[in-house]
Coordinates of C-alpha atoms in Angstrom, one line a residue:
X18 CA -150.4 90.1 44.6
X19 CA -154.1 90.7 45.1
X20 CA -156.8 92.5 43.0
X21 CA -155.8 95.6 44.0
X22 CA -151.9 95.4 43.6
X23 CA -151.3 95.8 46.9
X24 CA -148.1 93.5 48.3
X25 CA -148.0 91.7 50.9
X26 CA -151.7 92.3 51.6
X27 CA -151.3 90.9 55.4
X28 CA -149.2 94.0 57.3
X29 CA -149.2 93.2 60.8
X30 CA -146.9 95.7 61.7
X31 CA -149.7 97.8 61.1
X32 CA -150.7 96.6 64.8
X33 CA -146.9 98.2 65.9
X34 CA -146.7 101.7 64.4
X35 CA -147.2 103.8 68.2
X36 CA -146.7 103.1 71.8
X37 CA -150.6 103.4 72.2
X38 CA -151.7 100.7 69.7
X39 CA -149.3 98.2 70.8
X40 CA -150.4 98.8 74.6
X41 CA -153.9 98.3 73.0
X42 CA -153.1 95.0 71.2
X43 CA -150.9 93.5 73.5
X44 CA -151.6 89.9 74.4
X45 CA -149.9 89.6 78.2
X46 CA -150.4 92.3 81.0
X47 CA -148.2 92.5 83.7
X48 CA -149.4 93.8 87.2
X49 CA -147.9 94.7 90.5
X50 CA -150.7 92.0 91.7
X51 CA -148.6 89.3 89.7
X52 CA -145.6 89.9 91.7
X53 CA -144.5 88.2 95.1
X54 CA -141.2 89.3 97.4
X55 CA -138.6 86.8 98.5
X56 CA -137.0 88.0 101.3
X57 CA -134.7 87.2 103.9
X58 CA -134.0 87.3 107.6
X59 CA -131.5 87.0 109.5
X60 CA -131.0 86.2 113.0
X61 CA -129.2 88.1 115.1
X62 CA -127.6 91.1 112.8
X63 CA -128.5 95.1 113.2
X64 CA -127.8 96.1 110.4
X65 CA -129.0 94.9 106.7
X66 CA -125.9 92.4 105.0
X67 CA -125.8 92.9 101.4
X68 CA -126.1 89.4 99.2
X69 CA -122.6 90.1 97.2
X70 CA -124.1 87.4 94.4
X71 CA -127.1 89.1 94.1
X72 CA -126.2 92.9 94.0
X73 CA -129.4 94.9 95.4
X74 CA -130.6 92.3 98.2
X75 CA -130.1 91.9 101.6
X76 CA -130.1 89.9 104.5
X77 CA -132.6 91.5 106.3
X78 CA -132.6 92.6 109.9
X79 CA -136.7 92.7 111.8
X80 CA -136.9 96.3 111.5
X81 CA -135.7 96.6 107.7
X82 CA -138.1 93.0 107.0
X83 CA -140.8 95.3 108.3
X84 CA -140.0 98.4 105.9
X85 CA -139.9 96.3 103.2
X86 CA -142.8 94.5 103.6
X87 CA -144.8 97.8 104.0
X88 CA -142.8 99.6 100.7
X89 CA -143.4 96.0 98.9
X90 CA -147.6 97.1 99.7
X91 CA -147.4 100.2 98.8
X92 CA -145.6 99.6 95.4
X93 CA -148.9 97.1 94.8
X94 CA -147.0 94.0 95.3
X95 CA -149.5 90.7 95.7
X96 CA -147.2 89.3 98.8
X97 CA -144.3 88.2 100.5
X98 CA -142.2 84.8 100.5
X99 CA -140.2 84.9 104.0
X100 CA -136.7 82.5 104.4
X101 CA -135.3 82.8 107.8
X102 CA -131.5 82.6 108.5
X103 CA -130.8 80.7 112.1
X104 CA -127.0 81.7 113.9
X105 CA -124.7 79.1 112.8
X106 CA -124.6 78.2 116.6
X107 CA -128.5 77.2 116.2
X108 CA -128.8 74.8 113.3
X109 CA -128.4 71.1 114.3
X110 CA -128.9 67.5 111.9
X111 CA -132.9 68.0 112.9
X112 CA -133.4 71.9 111.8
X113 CA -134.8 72.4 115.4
X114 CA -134.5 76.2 114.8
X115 CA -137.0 75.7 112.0
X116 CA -139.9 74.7 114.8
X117 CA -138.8 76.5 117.1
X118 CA -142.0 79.3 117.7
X119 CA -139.5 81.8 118.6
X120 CA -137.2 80.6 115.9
X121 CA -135.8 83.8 113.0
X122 CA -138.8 82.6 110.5
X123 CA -141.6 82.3 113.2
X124 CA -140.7 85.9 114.5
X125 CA -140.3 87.1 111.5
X126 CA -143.6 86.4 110.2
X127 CA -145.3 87.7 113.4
X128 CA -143.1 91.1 112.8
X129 CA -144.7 91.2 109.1
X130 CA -148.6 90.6 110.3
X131 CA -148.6 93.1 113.1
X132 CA -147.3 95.5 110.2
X133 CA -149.3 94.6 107.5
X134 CA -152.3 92.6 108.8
X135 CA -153.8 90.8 105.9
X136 CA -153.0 93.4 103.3
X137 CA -150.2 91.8 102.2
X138 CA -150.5 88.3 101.6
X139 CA -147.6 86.5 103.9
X140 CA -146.2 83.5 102.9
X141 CA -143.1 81.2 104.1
X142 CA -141.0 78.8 103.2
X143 CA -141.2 75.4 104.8
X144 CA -138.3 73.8 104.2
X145 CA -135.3 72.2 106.4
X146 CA -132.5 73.5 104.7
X147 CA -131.8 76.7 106.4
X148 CA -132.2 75.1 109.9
X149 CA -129.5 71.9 109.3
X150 CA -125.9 71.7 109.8
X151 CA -125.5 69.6 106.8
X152 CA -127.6 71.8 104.7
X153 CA -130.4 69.0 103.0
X154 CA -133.9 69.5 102.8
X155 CA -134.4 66.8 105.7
X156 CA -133.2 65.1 108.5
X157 CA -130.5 62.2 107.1
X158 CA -131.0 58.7 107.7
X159 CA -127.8 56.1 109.0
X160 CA -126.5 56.1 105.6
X161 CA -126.5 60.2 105.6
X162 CA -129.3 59.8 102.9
X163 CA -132.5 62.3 103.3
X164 CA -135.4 60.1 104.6
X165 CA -138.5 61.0 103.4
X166 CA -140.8 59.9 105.8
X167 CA -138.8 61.2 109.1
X168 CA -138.8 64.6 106.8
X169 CA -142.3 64.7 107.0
X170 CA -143.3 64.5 110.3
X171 CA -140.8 67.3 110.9
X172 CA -142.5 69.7 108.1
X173 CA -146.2 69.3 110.0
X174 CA -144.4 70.8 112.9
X175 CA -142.8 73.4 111.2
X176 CA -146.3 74.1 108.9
X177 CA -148.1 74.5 112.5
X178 CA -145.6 76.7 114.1
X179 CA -145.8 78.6 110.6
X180 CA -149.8 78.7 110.8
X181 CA -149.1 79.4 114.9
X182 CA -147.7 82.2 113.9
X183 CA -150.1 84.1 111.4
X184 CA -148.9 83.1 108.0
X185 CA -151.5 83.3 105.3
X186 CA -149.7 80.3 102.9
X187 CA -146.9 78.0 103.6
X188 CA -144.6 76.8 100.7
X189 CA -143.4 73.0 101.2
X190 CA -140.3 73.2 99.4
X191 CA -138.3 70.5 100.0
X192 CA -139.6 67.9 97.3
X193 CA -140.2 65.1 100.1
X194 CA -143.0 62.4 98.2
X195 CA -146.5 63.6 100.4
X196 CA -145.5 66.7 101.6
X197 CA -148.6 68.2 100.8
X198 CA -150.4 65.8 101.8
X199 CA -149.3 65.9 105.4
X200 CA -148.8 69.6 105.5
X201 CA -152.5 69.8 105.2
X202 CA -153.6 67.4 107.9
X203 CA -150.6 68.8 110.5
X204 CA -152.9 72.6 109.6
X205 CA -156.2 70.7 109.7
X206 CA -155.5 69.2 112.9
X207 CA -154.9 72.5 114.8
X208 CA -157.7 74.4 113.4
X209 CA -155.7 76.2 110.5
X210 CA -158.3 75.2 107.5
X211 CA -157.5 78.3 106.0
X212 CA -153.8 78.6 105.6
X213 CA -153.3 77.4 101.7
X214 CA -150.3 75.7 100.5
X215 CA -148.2 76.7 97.4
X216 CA -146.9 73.1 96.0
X217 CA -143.3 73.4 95.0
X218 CA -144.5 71.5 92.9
X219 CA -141.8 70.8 89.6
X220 CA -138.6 72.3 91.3
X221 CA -135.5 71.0 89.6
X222 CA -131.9 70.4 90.5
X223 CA -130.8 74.0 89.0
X224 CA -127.2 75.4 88.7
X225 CA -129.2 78.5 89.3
X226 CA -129.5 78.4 92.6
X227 CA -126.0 79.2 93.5
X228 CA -126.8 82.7 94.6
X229 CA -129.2 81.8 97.0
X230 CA -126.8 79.3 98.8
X231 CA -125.0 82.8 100.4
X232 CA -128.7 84.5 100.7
X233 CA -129.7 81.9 103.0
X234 CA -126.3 80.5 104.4
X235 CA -126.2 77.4 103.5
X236 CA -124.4 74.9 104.9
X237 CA -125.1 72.1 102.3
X238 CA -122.6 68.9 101.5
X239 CA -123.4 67.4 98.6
X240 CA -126.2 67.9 96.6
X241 CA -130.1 67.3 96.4
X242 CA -130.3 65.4 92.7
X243 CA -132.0 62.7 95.0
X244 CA -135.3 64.8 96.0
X245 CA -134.8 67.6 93.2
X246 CA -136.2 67.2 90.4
X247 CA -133.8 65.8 87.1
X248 CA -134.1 69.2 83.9
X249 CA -134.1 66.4 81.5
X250 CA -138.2 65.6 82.6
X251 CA -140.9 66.9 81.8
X252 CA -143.7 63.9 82.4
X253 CA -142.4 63.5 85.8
X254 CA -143.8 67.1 86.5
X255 CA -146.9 66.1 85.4
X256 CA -146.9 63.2 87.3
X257 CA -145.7 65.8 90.6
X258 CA -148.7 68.1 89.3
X259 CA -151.1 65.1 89.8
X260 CA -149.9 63.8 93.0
X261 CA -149.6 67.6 94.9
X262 CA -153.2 68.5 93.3
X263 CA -154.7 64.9 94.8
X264 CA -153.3 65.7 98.1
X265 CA -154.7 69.5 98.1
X266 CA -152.6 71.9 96.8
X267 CA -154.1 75.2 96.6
X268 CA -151.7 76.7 94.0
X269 CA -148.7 75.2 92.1
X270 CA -145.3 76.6 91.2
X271 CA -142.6 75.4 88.6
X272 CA -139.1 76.6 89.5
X273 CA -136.9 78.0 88.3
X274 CA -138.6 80.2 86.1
X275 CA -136.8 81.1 83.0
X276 CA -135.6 77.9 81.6
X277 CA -138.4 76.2 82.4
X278 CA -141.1 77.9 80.5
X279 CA -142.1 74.6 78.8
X280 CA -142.5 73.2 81.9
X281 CA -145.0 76.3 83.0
X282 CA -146.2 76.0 80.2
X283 CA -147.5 72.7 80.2
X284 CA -149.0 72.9 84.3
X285 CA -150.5 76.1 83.3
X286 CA -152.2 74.7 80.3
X287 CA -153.4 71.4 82.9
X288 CA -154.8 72.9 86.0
X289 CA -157.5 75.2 87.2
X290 CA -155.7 76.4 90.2
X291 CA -153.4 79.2 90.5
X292 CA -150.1 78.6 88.7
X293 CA -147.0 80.3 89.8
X294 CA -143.3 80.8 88.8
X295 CA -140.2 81.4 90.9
X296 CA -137.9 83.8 88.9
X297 CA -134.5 82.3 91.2
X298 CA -131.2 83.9 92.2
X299 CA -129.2 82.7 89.0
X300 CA -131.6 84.2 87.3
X301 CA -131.5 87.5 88.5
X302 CA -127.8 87.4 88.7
X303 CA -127.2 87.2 85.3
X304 CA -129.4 90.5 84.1
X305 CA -127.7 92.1 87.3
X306 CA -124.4 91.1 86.3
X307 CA -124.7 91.4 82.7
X308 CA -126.2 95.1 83.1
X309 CA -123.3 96.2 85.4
X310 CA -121.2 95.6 82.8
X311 CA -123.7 97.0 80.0
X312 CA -124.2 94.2 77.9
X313 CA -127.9 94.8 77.8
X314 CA -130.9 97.6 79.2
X315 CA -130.9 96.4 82.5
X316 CA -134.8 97.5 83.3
X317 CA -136.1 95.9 79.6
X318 CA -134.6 93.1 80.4
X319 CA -136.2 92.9 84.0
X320 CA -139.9 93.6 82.3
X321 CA -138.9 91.5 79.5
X322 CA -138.0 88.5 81.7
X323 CA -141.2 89.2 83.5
X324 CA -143.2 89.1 80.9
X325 CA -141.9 86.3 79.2
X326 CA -142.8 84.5 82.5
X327 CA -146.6 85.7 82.5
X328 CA -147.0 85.0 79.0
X329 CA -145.9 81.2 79.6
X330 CA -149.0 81.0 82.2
X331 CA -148.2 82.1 85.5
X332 CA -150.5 84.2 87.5
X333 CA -147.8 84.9 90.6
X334 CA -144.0 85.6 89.5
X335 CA -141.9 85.1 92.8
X336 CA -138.9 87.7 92.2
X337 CA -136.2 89.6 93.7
X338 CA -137.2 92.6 92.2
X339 CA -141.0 92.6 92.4
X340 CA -140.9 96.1 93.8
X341 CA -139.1 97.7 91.9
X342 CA -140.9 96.1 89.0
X343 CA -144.1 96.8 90.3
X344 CA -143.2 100.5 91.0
X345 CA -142.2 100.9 87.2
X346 CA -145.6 99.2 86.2
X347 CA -147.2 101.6 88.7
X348 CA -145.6 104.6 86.7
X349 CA -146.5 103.3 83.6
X350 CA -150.6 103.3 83.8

């Protein structure tokens, strides 16, 4: 008790009592600009398919990509993260569809700057594993293992067909040692100095990515616990954080999101670049699926999710529902 009989003398609820003071004191501020938009394409469909694992997204077709690209900038949204989806009939042990120029991601990221221009930042995902018959980040070596070094001369030609193309930042994603490295020469080399690179760059071997498998028709066999990244480490991130910074990583990104806040954490508290956070399809199944059956307020728990992302240290939250989370934010000033 203090001199003037007053206990406890520290109240800080006092800080809590209306909606006004606790917008005034509060620590973490999200912002439409933090969000980003996965989305998907698909080749040769007319009308948008439905993601039945991940209730409220779509395959999308060009015209509907377009739409919400423009409804994504309108709602204040920071940018766009484009995966394409090849025919079946395309995808071969070399992803070929994946540098093809008029490949489903190539047009699709032409569709999205003639709509947009540079008001929406456009960004893609340079990866393999949409384009392959067997469904790995790479192209597989005698053995059927992915080889590294054949999987990189294959991402400089997809990062230049990207960069062809008019994307604004390309996302190496498939965890191949020196991928950042090589993705900036292949873009140097061809005059593209200003396309940036987001490092994948502490991406783990998640059970949540199951969703996503459907989203992007995956035709994986096995698994990737050989290039992924093992949830039991935490030094080896720091040691991927070193090595994708060296080789001239404009921004980094930790994913998935939620369970590895430590993780984002930790880069966040390391780097003076931009840090971002990719808030996956397990993810966002769960609130979905857990507020269909209403176990818990499904838009709290989309902000609260959000937040708790920011809070750990990223400045960009990839997530399937940045619209409609920056929409509510928009309401809400």
């Amino acid at each position: 008790m203090n001199s003037y009989g007053s206990f406890p003398g520290a109240r800080p609820r006092r800080l809590r009592t209306t909606p006004a003071l606790r917008r005034m004191v509060a620590e973490t501020r999200l912002h439409p600009a933090d969000l980003i938009l996965p989305a998907f394409v698909r080749e040769g469909i007319t009308e948008p398919v439905p993601i039945q694992a991940m209730p409220g997204v779509v395959q999308h077709t060009r015209d509907t990509l377009r739409k919400a690209a423009v409804e994504a900038l309108e709602a204040g949204v920071s940018g766009i993260m484009l995966f394409g989806v090849p025919e079946d009939a395309k995808k071969d042990g070399a992803g070929t569809a994946g540098t093809d120029p008029d490949g489903i991601l190539q047009v699709a990221i032409r569709d999205v700057r003639a709509e947009v221009g540079d008001d929406l930042v456009i960004m893609s995902d340079l990866c393999l594993d949409e384009y392959t018959d067997h469904g790995h980040c790479g192209v597989l070596d005698a053995d059927g293992r992915v080889d590294n070094d054949a999987t990189l001369e294959r991402y400089a030609e997809m990062a230049q067909v990207q960069a062809d193309a008019g994307v604004h930042v390309v996302g190496p994603s498939g965890m191949m040692d020196g991928q950042v490295g090589v993705v900036r020469d292949a873009l140097d080399t061809i005059g593209k100095e200003d396309v940036a690179i987001l490092a994948y760059t502490a991406k783990y071997s998640s059970a949540f990515y199951g969703p996503f498998r459907e989203a992007v028709g995956s035709s994986l066999k096995g698994d990737r616990k050989t290039y992924q990244q093992d949830p039991a480490n935490l030094r080896e991130s720091m040691r991927e954080l070193a090595l994708d910074l060296e080789e001239g990583a404009d921004m980094v990104m930790v994913k998935p999101a939620g369970p590895y806040l430590d993780v984002l954490a930790q880069v966040a508290a390391s780097v003076h670049v931009p840090v971002a956070a990719y808030q996956i399809s397990g993810e966002y199944a769960m609130v979905e699926a857990a507020a269909d059956k209403g176990w818990i307020d499904r838009d709290r728990a989309i902000l609260e999710t959000l937040t708790g992302i920011r809070r750990a240290g990223a400045q960009m939250i990839l997530t399937y529902w940045a619209t409609e989370a920056a929409q509510k934010l928009g309401r809400a000033v």
